[in-house]
mmCIF file of C-alpha atoms and ligand atoms in Angstrom:
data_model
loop_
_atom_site.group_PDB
_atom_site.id
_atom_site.type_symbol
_atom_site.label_atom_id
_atom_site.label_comp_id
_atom_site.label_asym_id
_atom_site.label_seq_id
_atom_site.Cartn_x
_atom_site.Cartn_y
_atom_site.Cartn_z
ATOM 1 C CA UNK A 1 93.982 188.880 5.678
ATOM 2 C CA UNK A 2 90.382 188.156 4.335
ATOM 3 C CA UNK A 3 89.526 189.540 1.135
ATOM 4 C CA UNK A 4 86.340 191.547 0.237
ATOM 5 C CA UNK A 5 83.658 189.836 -1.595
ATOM 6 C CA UNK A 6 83.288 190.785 -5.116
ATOM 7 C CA UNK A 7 80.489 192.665 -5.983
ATOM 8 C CA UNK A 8 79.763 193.010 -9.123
ATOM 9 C CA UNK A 9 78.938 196.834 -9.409
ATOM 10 C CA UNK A 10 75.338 197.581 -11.248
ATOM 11 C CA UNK A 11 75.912 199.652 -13.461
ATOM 12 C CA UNK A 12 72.948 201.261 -15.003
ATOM 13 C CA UNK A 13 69.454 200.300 -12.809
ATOM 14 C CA UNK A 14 66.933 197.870 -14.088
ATOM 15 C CA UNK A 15 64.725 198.921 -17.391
ATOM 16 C CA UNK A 16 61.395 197.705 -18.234
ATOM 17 C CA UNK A 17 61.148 196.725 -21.965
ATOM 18 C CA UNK A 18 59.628 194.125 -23.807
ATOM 19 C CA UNK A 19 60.866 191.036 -25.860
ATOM 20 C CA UNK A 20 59.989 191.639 -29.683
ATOM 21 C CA UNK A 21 62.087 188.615 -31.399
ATOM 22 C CA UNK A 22 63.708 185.539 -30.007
ATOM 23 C CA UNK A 23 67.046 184.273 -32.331
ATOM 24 C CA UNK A 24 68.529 181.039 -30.515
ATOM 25 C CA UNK A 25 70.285 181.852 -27.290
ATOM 26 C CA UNK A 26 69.274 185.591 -28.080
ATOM 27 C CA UNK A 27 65.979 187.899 -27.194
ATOM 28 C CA UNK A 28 65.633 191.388 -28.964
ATOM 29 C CA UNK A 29 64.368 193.445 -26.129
ATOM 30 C CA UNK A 30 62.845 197.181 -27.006
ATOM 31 C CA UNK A 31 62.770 199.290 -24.398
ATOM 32 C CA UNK A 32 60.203 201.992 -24.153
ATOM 33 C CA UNK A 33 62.071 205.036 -26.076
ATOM 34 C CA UNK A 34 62.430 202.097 -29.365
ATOM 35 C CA UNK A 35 65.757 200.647 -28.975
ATOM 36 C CA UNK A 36 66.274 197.348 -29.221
ATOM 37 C CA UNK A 37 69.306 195.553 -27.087
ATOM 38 C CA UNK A 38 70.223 191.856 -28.030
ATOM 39 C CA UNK A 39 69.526 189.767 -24.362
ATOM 40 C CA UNK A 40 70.420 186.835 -22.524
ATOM 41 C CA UNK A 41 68.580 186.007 -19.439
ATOM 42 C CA UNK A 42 70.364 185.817 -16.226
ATOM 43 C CA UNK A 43 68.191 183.234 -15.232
ATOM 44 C CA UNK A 44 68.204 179.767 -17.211
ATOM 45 C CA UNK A 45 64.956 179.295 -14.965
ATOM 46 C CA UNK A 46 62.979 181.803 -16.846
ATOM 47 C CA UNK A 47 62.898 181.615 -20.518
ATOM 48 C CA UNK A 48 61.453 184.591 -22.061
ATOM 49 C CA UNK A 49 59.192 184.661 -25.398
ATOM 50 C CA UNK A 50 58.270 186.766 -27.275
ATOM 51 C CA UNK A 51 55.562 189.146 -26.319
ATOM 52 C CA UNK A 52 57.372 189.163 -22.527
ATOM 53 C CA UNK A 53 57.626 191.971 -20.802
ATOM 54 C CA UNK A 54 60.899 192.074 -18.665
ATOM 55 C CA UNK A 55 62.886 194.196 -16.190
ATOM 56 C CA UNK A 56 66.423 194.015 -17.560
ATOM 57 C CA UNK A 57 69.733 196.109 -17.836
ATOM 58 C CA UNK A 58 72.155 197.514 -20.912
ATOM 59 C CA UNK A 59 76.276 195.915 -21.253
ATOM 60 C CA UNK A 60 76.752 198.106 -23.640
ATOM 61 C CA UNK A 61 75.079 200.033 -26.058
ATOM 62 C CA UNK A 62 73.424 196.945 -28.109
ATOM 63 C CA UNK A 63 72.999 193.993 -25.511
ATOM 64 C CA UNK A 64 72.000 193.726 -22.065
ATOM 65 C CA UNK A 65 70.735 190.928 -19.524
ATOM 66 C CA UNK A 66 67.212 189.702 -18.951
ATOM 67 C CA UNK A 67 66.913 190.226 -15.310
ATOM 68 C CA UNK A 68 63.134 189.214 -14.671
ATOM 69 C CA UNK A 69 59.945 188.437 -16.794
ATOM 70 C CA UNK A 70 57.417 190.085 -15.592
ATOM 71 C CA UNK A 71 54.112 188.432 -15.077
ATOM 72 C CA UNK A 72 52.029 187.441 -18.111
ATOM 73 C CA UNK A 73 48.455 187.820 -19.046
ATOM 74 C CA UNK A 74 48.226 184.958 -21.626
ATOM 75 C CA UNK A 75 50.704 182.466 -22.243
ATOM 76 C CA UNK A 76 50.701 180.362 -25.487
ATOM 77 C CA UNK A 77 53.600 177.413 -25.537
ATOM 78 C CA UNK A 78 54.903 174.970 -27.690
ATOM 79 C CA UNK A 79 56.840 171.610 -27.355
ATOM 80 C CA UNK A 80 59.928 171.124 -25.894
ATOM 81 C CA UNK A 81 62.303 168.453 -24.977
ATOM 82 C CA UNK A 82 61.117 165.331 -22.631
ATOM 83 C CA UNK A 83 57.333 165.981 -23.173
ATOM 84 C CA UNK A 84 57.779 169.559 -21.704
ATOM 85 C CA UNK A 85 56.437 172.693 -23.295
ATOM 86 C CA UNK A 86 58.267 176.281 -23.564
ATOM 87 C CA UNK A 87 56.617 179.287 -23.464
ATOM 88 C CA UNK A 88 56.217 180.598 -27.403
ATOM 89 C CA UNK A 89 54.692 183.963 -27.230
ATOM 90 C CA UNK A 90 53.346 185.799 -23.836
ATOM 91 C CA UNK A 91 50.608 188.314 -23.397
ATOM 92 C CA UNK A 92 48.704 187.512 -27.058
ATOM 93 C CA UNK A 93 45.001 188.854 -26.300
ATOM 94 C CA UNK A 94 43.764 188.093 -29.799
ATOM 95 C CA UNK A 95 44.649 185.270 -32.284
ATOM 96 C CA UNK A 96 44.348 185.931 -35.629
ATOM 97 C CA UNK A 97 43.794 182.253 -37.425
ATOM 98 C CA UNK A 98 44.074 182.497 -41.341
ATOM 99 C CA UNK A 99 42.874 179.713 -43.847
ATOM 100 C CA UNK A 100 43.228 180.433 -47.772
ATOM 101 C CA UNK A 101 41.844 178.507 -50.720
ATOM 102 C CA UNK A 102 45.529 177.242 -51.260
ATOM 103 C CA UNK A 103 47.009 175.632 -49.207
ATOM 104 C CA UNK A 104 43.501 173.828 -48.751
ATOM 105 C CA UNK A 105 42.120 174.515 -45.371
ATOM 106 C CA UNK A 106 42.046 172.300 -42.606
ATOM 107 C CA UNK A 107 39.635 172.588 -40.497
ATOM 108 C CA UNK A 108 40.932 169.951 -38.047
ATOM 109 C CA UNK A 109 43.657 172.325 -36.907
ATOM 110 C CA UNK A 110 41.494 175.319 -36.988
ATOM 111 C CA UNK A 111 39.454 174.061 -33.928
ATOM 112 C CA UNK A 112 42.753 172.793 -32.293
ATOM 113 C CA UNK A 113 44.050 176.591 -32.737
ATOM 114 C CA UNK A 114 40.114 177.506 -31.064
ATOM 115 C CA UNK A 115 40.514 175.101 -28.297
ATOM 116 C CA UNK A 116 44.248 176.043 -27.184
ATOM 117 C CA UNK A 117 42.931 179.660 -27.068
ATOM 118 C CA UNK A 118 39.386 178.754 -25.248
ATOM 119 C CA UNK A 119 41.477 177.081 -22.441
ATOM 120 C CA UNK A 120 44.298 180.173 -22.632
ATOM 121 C CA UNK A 121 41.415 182.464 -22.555
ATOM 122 C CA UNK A 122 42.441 184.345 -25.785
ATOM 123 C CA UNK A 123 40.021 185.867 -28.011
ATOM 124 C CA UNK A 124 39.695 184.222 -31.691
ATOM 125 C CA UNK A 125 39.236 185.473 -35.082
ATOM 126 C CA UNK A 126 38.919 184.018 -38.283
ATOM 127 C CA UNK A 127 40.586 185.252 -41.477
ATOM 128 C CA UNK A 128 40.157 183.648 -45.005
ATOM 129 C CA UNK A 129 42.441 185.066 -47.133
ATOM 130 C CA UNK A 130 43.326 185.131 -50.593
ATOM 131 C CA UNK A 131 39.467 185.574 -50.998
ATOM 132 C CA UNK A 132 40.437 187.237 -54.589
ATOM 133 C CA UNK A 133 40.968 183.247 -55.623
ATOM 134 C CA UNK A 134 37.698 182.315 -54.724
ATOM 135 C CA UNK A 135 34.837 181.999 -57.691
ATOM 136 C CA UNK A 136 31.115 181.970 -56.976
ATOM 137 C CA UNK A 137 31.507 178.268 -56.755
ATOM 138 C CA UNK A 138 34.126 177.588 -54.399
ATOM 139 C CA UNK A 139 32.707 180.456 -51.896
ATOM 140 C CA UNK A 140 29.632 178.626 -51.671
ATOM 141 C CA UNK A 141 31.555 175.257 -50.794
ATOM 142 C CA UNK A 142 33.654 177.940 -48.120
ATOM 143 C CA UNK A 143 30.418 179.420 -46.739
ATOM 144 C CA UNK A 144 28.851 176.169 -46.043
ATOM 145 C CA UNK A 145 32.181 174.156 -44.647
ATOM 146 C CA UNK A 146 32.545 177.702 -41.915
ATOM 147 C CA UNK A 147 28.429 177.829 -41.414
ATOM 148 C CA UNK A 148 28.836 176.621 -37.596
ATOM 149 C CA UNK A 149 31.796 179.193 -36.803
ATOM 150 C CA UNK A 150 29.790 181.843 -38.292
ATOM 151 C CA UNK A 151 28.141 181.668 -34.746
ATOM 152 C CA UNK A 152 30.784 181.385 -32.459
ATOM 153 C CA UNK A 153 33.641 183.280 -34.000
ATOM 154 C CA UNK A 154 33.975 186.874 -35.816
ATOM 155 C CA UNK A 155 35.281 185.687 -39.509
ATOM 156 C CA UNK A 156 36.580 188.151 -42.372
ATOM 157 C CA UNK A 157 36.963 187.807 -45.970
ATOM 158 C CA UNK A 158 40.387 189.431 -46.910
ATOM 159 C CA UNK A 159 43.341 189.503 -49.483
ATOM 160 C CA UNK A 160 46.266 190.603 -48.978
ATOM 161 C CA UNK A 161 46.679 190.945 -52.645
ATOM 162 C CA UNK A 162 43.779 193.385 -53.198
ATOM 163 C CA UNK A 163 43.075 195.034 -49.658
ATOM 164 C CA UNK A 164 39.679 193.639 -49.529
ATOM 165 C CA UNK A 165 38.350 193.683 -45.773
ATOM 166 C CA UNK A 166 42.253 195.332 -44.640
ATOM 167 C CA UNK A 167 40.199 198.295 -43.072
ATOM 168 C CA UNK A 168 37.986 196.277 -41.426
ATOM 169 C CA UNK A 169 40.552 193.804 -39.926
ATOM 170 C CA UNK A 170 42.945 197.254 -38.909
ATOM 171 C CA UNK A 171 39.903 198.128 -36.768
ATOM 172 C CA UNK A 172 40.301 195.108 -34.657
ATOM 173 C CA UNK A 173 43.944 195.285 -34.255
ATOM 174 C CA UNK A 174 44.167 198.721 -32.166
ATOM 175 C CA UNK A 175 45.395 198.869 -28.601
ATOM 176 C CA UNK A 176 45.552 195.051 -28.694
ATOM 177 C CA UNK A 177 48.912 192.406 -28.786
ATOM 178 C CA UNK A 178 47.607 190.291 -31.424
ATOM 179 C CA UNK A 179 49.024 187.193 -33.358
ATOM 180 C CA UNK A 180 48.888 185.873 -36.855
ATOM 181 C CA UNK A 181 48.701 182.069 -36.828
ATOM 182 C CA UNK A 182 47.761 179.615 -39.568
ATOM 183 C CA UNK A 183 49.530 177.308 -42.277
ATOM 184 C CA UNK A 184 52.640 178.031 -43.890
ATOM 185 C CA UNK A 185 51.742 179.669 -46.907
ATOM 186 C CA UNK A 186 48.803 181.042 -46.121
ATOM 187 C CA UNK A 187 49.667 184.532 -46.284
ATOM 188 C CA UNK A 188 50.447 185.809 -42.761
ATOM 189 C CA UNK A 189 53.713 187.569 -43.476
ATOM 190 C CA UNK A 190 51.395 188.938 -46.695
ATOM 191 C CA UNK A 191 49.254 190.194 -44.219
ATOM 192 C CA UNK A 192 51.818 192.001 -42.273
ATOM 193 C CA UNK A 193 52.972 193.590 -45.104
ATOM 194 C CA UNK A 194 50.343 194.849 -46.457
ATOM 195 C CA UNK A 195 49.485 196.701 -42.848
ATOM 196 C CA UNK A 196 53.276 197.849 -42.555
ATOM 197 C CA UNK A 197 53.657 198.355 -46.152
ATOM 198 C CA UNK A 198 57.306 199.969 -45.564
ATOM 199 C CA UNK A 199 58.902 196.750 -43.833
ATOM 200 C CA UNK A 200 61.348 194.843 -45.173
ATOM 201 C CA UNK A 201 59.274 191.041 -45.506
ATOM 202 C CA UNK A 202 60.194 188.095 -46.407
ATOM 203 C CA UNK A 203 56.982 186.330 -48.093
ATOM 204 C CA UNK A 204 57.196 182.433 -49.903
ATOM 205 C CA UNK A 205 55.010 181.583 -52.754
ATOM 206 C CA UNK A 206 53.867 177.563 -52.462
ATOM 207 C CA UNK A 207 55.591 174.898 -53.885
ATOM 208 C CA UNK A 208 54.441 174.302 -57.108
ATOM 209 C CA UNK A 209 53.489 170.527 -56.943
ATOM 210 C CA UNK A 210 51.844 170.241 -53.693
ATOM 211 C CA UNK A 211 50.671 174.197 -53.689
ATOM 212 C CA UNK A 212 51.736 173.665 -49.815
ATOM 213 C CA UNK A 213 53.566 176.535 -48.305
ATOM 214 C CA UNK A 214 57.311 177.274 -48.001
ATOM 215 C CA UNK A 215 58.084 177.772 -44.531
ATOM 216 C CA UNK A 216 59.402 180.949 -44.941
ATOM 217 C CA UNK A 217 58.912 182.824 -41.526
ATOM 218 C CA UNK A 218 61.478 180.996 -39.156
ATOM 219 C CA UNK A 219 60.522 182.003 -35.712
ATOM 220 C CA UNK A 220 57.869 184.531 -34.237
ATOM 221 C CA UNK A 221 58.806 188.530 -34.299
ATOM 222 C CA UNK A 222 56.639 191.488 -32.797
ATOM 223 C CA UNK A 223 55.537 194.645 -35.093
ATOM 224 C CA UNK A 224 54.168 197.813 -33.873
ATOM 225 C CA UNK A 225 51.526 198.681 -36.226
ATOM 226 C CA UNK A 226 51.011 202.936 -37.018
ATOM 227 C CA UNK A 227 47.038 202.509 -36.160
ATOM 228 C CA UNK A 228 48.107 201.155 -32.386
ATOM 229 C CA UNK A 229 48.059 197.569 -31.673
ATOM 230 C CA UNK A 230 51.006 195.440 -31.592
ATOM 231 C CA UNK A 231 51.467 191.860 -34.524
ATOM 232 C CA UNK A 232 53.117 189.142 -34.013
ATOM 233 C CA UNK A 233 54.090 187.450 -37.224
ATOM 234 C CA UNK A 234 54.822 183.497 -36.520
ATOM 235 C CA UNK A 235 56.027 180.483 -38.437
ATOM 236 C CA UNK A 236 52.444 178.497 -37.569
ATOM 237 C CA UNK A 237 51.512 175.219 -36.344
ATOM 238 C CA UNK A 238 53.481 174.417 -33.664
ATOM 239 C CA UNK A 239 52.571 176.685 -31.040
ATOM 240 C CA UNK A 240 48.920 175.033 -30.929
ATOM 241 C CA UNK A 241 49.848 171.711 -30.061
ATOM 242 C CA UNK A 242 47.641 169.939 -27.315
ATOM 243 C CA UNK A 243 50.337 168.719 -25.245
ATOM 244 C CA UNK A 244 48.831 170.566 -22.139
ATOM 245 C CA UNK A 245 45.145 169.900 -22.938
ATOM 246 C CA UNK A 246 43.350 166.919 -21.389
ATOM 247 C CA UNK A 247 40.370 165.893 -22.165
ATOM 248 C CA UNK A 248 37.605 168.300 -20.167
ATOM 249 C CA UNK A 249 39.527 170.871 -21.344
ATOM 250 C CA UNK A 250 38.964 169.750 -25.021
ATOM 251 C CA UNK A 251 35.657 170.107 -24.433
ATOM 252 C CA UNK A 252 35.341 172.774 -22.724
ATOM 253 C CA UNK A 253 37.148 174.261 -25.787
ATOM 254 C CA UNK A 254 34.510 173.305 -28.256
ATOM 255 C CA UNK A 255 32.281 176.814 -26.590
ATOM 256 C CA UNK A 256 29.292 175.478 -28.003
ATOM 257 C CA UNK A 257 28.937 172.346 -26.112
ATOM 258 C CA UNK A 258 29.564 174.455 -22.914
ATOM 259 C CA UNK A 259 25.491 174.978 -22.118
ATOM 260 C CA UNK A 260 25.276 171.355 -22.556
ATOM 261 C CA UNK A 261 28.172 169.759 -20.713
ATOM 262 C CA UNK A 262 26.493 170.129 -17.017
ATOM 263 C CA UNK A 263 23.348 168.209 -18.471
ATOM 264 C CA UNK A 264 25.494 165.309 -19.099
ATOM 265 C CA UNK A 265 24.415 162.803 -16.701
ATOM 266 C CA UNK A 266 27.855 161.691 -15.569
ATOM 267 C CA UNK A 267 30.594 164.179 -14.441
ATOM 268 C CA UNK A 268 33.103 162.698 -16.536
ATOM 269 C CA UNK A 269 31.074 162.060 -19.372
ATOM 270 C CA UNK A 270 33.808 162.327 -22.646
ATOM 271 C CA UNK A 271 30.922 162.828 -24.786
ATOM 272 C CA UNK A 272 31.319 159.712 -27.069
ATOM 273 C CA UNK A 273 29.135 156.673 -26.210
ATOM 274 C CA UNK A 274 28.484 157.436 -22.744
ATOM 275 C CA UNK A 275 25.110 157.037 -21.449
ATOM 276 C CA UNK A 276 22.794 160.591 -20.904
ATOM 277 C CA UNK A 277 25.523 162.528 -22.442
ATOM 278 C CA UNK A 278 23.584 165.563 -23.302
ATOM 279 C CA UNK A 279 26.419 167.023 -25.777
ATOM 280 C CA UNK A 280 25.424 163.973 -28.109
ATOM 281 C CA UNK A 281 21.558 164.624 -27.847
ATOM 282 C CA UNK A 282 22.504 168.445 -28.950
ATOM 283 C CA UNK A 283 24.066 167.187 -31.608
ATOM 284 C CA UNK A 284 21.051 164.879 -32.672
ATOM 285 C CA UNK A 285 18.832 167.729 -32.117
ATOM 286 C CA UNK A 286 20.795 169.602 -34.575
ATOM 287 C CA UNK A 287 21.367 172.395 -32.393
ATOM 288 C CA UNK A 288 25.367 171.528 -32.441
ATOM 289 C CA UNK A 289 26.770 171.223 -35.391
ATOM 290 C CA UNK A 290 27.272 167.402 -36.675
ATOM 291 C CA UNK A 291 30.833 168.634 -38.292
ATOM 292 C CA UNK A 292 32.312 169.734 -35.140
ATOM 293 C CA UNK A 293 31.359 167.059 -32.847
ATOM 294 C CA UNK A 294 33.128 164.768 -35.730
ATOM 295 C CA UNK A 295 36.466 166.908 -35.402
ATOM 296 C CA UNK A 296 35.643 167.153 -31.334
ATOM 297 C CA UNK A 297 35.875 162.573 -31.606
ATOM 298 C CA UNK A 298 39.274 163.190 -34.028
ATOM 299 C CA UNK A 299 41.087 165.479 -31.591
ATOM 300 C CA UNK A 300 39.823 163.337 -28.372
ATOM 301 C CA UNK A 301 41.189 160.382 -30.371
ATOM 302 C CA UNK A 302 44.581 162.576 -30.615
ATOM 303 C CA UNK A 303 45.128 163.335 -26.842
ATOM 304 C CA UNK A 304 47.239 161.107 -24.550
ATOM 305 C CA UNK A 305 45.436 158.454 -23.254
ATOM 306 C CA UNK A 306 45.713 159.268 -19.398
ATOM 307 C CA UNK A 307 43.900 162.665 -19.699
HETATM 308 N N1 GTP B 1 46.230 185.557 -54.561
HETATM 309 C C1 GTP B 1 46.697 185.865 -53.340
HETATM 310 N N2 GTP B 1 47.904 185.399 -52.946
HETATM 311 C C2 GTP B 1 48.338 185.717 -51.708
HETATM 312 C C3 GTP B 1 47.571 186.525 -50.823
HETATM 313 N N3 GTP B 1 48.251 186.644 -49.662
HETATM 314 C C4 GTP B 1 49.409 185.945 -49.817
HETATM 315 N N4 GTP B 1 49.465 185.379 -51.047
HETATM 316 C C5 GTP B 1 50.575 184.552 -51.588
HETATM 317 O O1 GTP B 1 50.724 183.378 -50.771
HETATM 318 C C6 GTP B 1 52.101 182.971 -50.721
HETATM 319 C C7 GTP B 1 52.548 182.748 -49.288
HETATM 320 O O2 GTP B 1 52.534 183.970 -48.583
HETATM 321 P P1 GTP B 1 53.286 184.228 -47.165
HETATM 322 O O3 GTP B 1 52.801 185.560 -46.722
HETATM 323 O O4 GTP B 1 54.737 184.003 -47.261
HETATM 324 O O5 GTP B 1 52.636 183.072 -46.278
HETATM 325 P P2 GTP B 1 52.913 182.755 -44.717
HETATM 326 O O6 GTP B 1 51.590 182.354 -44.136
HETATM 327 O O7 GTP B 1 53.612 183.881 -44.070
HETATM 328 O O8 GTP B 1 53.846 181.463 -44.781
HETATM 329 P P3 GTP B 1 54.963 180.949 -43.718
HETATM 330 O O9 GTP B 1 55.822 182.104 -43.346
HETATM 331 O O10 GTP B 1 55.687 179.896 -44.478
HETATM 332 O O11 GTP B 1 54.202 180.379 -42.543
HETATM 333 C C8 GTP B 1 52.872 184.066 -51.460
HETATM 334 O O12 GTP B 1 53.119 183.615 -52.772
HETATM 335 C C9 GTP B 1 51.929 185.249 -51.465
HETATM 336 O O13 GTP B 1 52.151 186.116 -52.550
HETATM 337 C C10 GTP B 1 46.289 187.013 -51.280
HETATM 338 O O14 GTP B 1 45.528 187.693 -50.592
HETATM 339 N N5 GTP B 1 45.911 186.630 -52.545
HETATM 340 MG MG1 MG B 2 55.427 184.010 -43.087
HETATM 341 ZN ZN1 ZN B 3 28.421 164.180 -22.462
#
């Protein structure tokens, strides 16, 4: 006698929800009416992230099973094992980059966060916060080091300590899934909290030798804020790595030297010593900015070789 297959009876029918925190082998999944389910996906094919919108299905009345990620509009990754990269959040539209007096800035990985996003096709914004640290003195040395983003970026003035420039900044946040990114320590999780006053935090002050940051945010989470618009909170850095950028791309991601990248005379022109490159005479001319061709040599210097 031949036996039946088992089927494995479906109990409730697939759900559309979306991924709001990602805890080791375990996604938080809201679905629409607020409740969050603890996941696994049933594929080990398709990691989720968070950000992912998925069809999936309950177990019970707290977890469920990742059934499909849906297609994503933007996809930001970071490293993985063997060179490869894993998707780190999905569907960001706007990045919100924050630099603070302390830590000290670097401006280095500001433009690496620009060019990931130019090539990802994510809208940037700057944020310096803790502006309530700044004196007349050190604002001028801030206005003059940001002079050529002023240009090519929106950039705010904020504290999280005082509220100065909140409004504006809530104004940019509706109806959009945007993502706080930026050094540990300087005050992204401060920022959060002061928008979602009522949530429960967890904010590091800076060690007090280096005045570097604590790591204190451990892994990114989603927040629906009460203006509309959706934040993701992250731990920083290591989502913006250039693992997947070669070097056109690099480039391409310095938006300024777009206009004069197709008057280079050769079509692979890398913009360093090569002859007719036109980026170079812009930046002779003065009309791009000598600072950010500099960091454009650093990060070229930084990329694998083959690209
Ligand atoms: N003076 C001042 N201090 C601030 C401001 N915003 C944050 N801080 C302080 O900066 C420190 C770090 O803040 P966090 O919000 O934990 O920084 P973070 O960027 O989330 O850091 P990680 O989670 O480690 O990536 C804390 O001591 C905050 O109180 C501000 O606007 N002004
Ligand atoms: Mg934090
Ligand atoms: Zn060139």
């Amino acid at each position: 006698m031949t036996r039946a297959p088992k089927i494995r009876p479906r109990m409730n029918p697939p759900r559309t929800g979306r991924v709001v925190a990602h805890f080791g082998k375990k996604w938080a999944v809201e679905e629409e009416a607020g409740r969050i389910y603890l996941c696994h996906p049933l594929r080990r094919s398709q990691e989720p992230c968070v950000g992912d919108r998925v069809h999936w299905e309950a177990a019970d009345a707290q977890h469920g099973r990742i059934l499909e990620v849906l297609p994503r509009d933007t996809l930001l990754t970071r490293p993985g094992r063997g060179g490869k990269t894993r998707p780190a959040a999905a569907n960001v539209s706007q990045v919100l980059v924050v630099l603070a007096p302390e830590p000290p800035y670097d401006l280095l990985l500001v433009d690496q966060y620009l060019v990931v996003n130019e090539n990802r096709g994510i809208d940037t914004r700057l944020l310096f916060n803790k502006s309530d640290l700044l004196t007349k003195a050190s604002r001028r040395g801030v206005d003059a080091n940001l002079a050529p983003y002023r240009d090519l970026y929106p950039l705010l003035f904020i504290s999280a300590e005082t509220g100065e420039g909140m409004e504006t900044l809530k104004a940019t946040l509706k109806d959009k899934i945007s993502m706080l990114a930026g050094q540990s320590g300087v005050g992204k999780s401060s920022l959060l909290k002061n928008l979602l006053p009522d949530l429960d935090v967890r904010i590091g002050g800076l060690s007090d030798g280096t005045r570097r940051g604590r790591h204190t945010t451990t892994s990114a989470m989603l927040f629906h804020l009460p203006g509309g618009g959706d934040l993701i909170d992250t731990p920083g850095v290591a989502i913006f790595g250039l693992a997947d950028i070669d070097s056109r791309q690099l480039a391409e991601g310095y938006k300024e030297f777009r206009p004069f990248i197709s008057y280079c005379r050769f079509n692979d022109c890398r913009h360093v010593d090569d002859l007719g490159c036109a980026v170079r005479e812009g930046v002779e001319k003065g009309e791009i900015s000598r600072a950010r061709y500099r960091r454009y040599l650093k990060l070229l210097e930084k990329l694998p070789r083959i690209s």
